[in-house]
C-alpha positions as semicolon CSV with decimal commas, in nm:
position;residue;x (nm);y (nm);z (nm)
1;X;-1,599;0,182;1,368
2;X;-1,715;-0,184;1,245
3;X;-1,913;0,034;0,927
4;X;-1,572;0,173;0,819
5;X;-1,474;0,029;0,473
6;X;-1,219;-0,165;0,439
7;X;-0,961;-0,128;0,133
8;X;-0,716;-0,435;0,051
9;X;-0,398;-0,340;-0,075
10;X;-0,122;-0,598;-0,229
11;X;0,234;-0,531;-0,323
12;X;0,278;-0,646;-0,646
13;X;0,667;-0,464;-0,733
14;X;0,954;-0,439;-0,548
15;X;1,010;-0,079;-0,399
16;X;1,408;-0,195;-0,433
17;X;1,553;0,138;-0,700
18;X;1,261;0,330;-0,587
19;X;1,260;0,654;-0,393
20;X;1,327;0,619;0,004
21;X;1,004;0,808;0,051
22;X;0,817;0,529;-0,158
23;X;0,967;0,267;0,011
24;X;0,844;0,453;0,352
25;X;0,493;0,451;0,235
26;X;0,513;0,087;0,113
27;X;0,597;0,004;0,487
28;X;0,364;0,240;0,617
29;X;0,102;0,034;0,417
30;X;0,209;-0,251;0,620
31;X;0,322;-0,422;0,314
32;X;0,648;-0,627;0,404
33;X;0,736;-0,937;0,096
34;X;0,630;-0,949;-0,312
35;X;0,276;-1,049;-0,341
36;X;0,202;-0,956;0,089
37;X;-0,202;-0,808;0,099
38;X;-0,250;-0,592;0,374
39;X;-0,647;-0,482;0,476
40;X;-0,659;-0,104;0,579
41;X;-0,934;0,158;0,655
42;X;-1,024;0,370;0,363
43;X;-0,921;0,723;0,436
44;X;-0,810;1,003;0,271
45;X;-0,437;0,965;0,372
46;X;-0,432;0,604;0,326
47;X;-0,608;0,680;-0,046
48;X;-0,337;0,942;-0,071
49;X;-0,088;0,653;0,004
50;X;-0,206;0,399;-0,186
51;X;-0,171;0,715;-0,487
52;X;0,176;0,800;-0,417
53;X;0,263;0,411;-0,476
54;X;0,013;0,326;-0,727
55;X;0,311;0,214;-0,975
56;X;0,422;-0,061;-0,715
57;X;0,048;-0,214;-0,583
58;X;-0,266;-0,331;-0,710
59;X;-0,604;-0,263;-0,516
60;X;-0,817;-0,582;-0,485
């Protein structure tokens, strides 16, 4: 498990007006606050995630 890459994912708009669904997967990120960088396993469904939001985060 230690060779797994590692993505880092940051919230950079607010999910507030957004879809409920999109809000889900912001929290599902494990992104809480503006500007809060959260360091997950690259996966498809985290990839697929990251896609569904890509409007609200940035991918450092």
């Amino acid at each position: 498990m230690s060779n797994q890459a590692i993505v880092k994912v940051q919230l950079v708009r607010s999910p507030i007006g957004t879809k409920v669904s999109h809000r889900a997967t912001v929290r599902g990120l494990g992104l809480r606050k503006l500007n809060s960088v959260s360091e997950l396993q690259d996966t498809p469904a985290v990839r697929g995630m990251i896609n569904k939001i890509s409007y609200l985060v940035k991918v450092l």
